[in-house]
XYZ file of C-alpha atoms in Angstrom:
342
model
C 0.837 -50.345 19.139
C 3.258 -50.249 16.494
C 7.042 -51.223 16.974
C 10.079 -49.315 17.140
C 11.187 -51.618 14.098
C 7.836 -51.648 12.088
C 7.451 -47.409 12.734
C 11.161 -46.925 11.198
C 10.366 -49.663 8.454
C 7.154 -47.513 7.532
C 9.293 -43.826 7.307
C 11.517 -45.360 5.305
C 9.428 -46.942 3.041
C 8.261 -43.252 2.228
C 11.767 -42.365 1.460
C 12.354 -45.713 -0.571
C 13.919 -44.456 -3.738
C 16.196 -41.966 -1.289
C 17.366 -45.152 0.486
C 18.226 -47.190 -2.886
C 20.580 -44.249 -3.956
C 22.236 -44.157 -0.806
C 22.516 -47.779 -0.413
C 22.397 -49.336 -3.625
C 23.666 -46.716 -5.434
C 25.307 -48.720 -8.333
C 21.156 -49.184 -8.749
C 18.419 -47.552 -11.148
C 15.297 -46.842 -11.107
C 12.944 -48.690 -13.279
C 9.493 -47.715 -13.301
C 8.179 -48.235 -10.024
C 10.919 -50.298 -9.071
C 14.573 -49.575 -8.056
C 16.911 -52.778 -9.224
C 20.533 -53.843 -8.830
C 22.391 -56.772 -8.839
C 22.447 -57.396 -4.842
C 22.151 -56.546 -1.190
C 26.354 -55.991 -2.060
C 25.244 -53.354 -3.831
C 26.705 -55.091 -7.468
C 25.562 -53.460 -11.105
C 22.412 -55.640 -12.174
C 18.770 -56.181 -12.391
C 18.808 -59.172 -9.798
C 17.251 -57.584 -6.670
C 14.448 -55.427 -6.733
C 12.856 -52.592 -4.361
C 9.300 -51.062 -4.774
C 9.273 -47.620 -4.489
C 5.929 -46.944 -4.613
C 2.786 -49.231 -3.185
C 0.440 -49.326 0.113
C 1.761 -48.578 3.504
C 1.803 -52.241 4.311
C 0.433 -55.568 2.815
C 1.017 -57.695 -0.461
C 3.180 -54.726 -2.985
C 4.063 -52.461 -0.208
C 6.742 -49.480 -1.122
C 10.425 -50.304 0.518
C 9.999 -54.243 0.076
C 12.379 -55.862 -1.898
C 13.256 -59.574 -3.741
C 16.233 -60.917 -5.004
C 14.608 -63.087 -7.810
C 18.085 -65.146 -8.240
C 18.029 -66.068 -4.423
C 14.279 -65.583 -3.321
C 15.927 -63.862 -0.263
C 13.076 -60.512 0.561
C 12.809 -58.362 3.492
C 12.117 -54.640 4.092
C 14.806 -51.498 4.205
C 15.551 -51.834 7.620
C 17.014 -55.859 6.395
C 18.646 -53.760 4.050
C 20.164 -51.124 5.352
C 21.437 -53.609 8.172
C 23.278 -55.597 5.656
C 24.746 -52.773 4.021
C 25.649 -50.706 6.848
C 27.165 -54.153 8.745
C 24.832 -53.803 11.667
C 24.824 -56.586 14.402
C 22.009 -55.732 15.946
C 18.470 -54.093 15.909
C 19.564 -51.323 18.158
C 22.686 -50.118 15.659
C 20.355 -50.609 12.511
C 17.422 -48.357 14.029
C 20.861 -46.258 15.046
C 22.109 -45.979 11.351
C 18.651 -45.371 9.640
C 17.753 -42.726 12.236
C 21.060 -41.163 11.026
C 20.126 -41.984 7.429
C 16.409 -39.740 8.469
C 18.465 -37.118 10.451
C 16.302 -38.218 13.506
C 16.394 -37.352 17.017
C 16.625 -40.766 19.235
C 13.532 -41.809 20.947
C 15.321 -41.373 24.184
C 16.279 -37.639 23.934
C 18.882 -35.262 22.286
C 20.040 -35.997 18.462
C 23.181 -37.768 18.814
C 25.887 -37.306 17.814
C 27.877 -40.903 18.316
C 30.643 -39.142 17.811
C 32.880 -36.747 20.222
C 32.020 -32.828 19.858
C 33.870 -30.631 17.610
C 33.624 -26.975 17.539
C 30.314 -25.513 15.600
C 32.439 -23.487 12.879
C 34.867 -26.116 12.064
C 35.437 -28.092 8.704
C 34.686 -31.034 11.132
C 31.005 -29.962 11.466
C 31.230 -29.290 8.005
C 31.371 -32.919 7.176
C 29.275 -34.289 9.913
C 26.619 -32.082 8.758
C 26.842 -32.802 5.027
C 27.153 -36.782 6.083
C 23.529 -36.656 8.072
C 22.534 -35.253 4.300
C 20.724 -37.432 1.541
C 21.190 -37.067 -2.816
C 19.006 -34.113 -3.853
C 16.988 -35.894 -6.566
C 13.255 -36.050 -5.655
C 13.934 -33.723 -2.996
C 12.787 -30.151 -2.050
C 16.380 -28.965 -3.244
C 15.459 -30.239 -6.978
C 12.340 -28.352 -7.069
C 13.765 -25.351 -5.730
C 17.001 -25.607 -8.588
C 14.344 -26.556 -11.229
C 12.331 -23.530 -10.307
C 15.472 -21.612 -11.186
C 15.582 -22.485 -14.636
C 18.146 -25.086 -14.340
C 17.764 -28.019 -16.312
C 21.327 -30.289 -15.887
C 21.437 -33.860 -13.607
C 21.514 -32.827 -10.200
C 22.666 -35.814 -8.346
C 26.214 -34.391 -7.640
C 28.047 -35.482 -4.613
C 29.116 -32.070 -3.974
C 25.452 -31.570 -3.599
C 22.837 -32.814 -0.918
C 19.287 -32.022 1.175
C 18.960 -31.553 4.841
C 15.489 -31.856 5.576
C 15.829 -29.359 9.208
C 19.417 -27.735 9.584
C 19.403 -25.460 12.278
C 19.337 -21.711 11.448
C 19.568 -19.084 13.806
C 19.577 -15.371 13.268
C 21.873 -13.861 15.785
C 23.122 -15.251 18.638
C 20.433 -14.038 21.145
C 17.563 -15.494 18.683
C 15.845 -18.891 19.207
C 17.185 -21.427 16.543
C 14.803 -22.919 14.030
C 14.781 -25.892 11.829
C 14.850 -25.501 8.278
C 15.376 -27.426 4.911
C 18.382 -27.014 3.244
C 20.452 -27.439 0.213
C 23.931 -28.275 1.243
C 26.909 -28.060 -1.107
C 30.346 -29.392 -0.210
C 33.349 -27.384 -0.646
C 36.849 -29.335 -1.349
C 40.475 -29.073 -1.366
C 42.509 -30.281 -4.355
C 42.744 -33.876 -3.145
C 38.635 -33.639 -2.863
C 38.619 -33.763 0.575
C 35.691 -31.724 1.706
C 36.687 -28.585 4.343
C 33.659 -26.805 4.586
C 29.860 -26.440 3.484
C 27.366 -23.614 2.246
C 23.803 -23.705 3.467
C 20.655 -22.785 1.129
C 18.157 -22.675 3.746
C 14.603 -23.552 1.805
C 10.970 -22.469 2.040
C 8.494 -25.045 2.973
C 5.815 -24.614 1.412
C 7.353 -23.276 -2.373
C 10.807 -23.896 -4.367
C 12.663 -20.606 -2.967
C 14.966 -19.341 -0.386
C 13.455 -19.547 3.242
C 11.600 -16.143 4.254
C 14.835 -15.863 6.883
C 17.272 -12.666 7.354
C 20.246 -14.666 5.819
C 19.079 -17.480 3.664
C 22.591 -18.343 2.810
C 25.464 -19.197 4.929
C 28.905 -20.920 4.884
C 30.485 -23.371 7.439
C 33.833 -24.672 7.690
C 36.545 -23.789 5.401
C 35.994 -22.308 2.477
C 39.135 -20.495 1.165
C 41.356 -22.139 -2.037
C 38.717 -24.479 -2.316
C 35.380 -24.666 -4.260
C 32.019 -27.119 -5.110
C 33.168 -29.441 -7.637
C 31.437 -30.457 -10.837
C 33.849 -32.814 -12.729
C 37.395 -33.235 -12.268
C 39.233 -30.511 -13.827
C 42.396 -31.568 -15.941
C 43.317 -28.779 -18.787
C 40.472 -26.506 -18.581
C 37.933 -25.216 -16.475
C 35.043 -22.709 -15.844
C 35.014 -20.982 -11.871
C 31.788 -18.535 -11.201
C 30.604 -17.631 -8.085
C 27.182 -18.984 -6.874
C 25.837 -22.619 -7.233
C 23.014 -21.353 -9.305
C 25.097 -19.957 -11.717
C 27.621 -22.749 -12.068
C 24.924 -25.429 -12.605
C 23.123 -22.784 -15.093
C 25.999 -23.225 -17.017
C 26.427 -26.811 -16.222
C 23.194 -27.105 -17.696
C 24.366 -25.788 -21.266
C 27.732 -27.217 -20.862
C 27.379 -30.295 -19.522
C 30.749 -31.874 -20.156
C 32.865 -29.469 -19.281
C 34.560 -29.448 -16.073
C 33.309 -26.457 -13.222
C 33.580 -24.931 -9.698
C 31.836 -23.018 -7.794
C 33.880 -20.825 -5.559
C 30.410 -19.121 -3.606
C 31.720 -15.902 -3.168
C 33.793 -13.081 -4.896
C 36.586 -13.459 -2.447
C 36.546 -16.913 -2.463
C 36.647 -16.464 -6.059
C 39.398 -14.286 -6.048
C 41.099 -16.793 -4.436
C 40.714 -19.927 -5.611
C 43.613 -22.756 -5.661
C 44.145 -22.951 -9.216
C 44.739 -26.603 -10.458
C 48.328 -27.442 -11.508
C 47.123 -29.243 -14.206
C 44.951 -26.292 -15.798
C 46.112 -24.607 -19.134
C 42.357 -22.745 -19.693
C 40.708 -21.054 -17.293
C 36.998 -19.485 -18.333
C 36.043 -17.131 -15.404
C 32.210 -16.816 -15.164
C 32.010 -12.654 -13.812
C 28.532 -11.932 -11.919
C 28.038 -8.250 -13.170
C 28.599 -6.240 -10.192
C 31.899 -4.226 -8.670
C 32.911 -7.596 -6.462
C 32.563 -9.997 -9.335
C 34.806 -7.517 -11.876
C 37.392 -7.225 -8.972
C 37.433 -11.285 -8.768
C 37.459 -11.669 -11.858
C 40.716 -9.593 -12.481
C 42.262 -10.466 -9.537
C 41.648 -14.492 -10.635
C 42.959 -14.019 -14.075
C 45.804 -12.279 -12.485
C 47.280 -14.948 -10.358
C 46.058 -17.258 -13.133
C 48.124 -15.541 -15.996
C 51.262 -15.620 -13.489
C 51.398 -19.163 -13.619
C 50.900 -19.598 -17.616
C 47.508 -20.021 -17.807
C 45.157 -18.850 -20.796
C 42.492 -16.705 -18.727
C 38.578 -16.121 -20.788
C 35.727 -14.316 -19.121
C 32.494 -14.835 -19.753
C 30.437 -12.191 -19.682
C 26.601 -12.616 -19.243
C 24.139 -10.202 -20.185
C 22.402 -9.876 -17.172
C 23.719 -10.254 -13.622
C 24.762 -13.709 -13.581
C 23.945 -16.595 -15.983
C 21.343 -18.180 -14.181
C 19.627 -14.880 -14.646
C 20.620 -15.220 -18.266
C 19.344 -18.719 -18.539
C 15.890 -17.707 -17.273
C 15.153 -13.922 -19.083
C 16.484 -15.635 -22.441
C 16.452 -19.050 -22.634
C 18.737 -22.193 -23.162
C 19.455 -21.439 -26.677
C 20.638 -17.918 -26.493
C 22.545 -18.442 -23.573
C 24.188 -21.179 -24.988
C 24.998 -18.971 -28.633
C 26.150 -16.446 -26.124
C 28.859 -19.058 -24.447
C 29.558 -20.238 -27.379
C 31.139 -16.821 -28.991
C 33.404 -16.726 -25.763
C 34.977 -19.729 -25.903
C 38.392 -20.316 -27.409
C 37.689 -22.285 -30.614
C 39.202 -25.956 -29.060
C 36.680 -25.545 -26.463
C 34.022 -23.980 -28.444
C 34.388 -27.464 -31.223
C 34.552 -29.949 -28.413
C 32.158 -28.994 -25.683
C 29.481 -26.709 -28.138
C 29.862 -28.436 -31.540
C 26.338 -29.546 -31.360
């Protein structure tokens, strides 16, 4: 009979390359390795972890060498010198946390006092117990939407079972889900949507609300680059990292909702403002009422207008290049030469 030890060792060996990126993420994959300098986590090619290899045995996935030391072990080793663990007990602890695991000995923990379910609190507890979404049932269901960009955000993570329930008097049920992290202006997060996921395809889960927000959502937004001078706010996720994925450099939010859109904290710094409209009587109203409060305060206010509902729909009826042409037209012409010159 296996060990408590050797049985974590083994599920996270089949999450290896999920464990380098949380815990060496200064890391890279090469191949079927993942190297970095050191169990300190420090840039280089000194130490590294196979991601890929027999469950157990001579090349097994999750074991790992530091070539300039000759110092090996498994993830468990590692995530216990990372996380500063003293003991077996608080490393099995951390990398159940790490696995969003129940304990062996009953309920899911938390280690942690309770805090109400709605609260920004449970917002960030929730999004914590969440891994990168690269390699992950999140990327497949983003890829499936046509969107092409890097996806290994920090606004952005994958809950393999977050609860869902449909009303109050219904049973709850686990599902997987993309999480994305809402934050104030001094990035600290205060809330969290939930993109609950099918199982068994890249789409929504077959549930009655596939979509929901927890926490605090208002003035703030997910975050894709820091915004100095100018910036592009839409809606949805999908439709932010649709045009994340044709304007990769410049900075974005997603507000992930009209009326959140409407009112959204607009950056002190910001002298251009590009407001992405979804094509329907909510969007228009954000829209205007954004670019209202915007122009107030001195700011240069563009929509952009896609052809279809949203541009994630535009991306996938036409196409990155048309899409792109169509941007391109809408953009003031300092924008349009230094993020669309190419």
């Amino acid at each position: 009979m296996s060990s408590p030890a050797a049985d974590m060792a083994y599920r996270l060996a089949r999450e290896a390359e999920a464990v380098c990126r949380h815990y060496l993420s200064n890391g890279r994959r090469h191949g079927r390795y993942w190297s970095v300098g050191d169990t300190d986590n420090t840039p280089g090619r000194s130490l590294y972890v196979r991601l890929v290899g027999p469950e157990a045995g001579p090349g097994a996935a999750g074991k790992w060498t530091d070539s300039a030391t000759g110092e090996h072990g498994d993830l468990l080793d590692l995530i216990a010198r990372r996380a500063g663990c003293r003991s077996i007990a608080e490393t099995l602890d951390e990398a159940r946390r790490f696995l969003t695991l129940r304990r062996p000995d009953g309920p899911a923990e938390p280690c942690h006092p309770a805090v109400p379910g709605g609260s920004p609190e449970a917002a960030r507890r929730l999004f914590a117990a969440a891994r990168p979404i690269p390699d992950t049932p999140a990327e497949a269901y983003l890829r499936a939407r046509g969107i092409t960009g890097p996806l290994s955000w920090p606004c952005l993570r994958f809950h393999p079972a977050a609860w869902y329930r449909a009303d109050r008097t219904s049973p709850r049920e686990a599902w997987p889900a993309l999480l994305a992290a809402v934050t104030d202006d001094a990035g600290r997060i205060t809330g969290i949507q939930r993109t609950w996921l099918a199982r068994q395809r890249p789409a929504k889960a077959p549930i009655t609300d596939p979509r929901r927000a927890l926490g605090m959502l208002l003035g703030g937004g997910v975050r894709f680059g820091r915004a100095l001078n100018v910036l592009i706010a839409g809606e949805g996720i999908e439709t932010v990292l649709a045009l994340k994925s044709l304007v990769p450099e410049m900075p974005m939010v997603a507000a992930l909702s009209a009326n959140h859109l409407a009112g959204f904290s607009i950056p002190p710094s910001l002298a251009r403002l590009y407001v992405a409209c979804d094509l329907d009587e909510a969007g228009r109203r954000a829209a205007e009422r954004l670019r209202q409060r915007a122009g107030a305060r001195g700011v240069a206010v563009f929509d952009l207008l896609p052809e279809c509902g949203d541009f994630n729909a535009d991306l996938c009826r036409s196409g990155a290049m048309a899409t792109r042409a169509r941007l391109a037209a809408q953009f003031a012409a300092a924008d349009r030469a230094r993020y669309l010159a190419d």
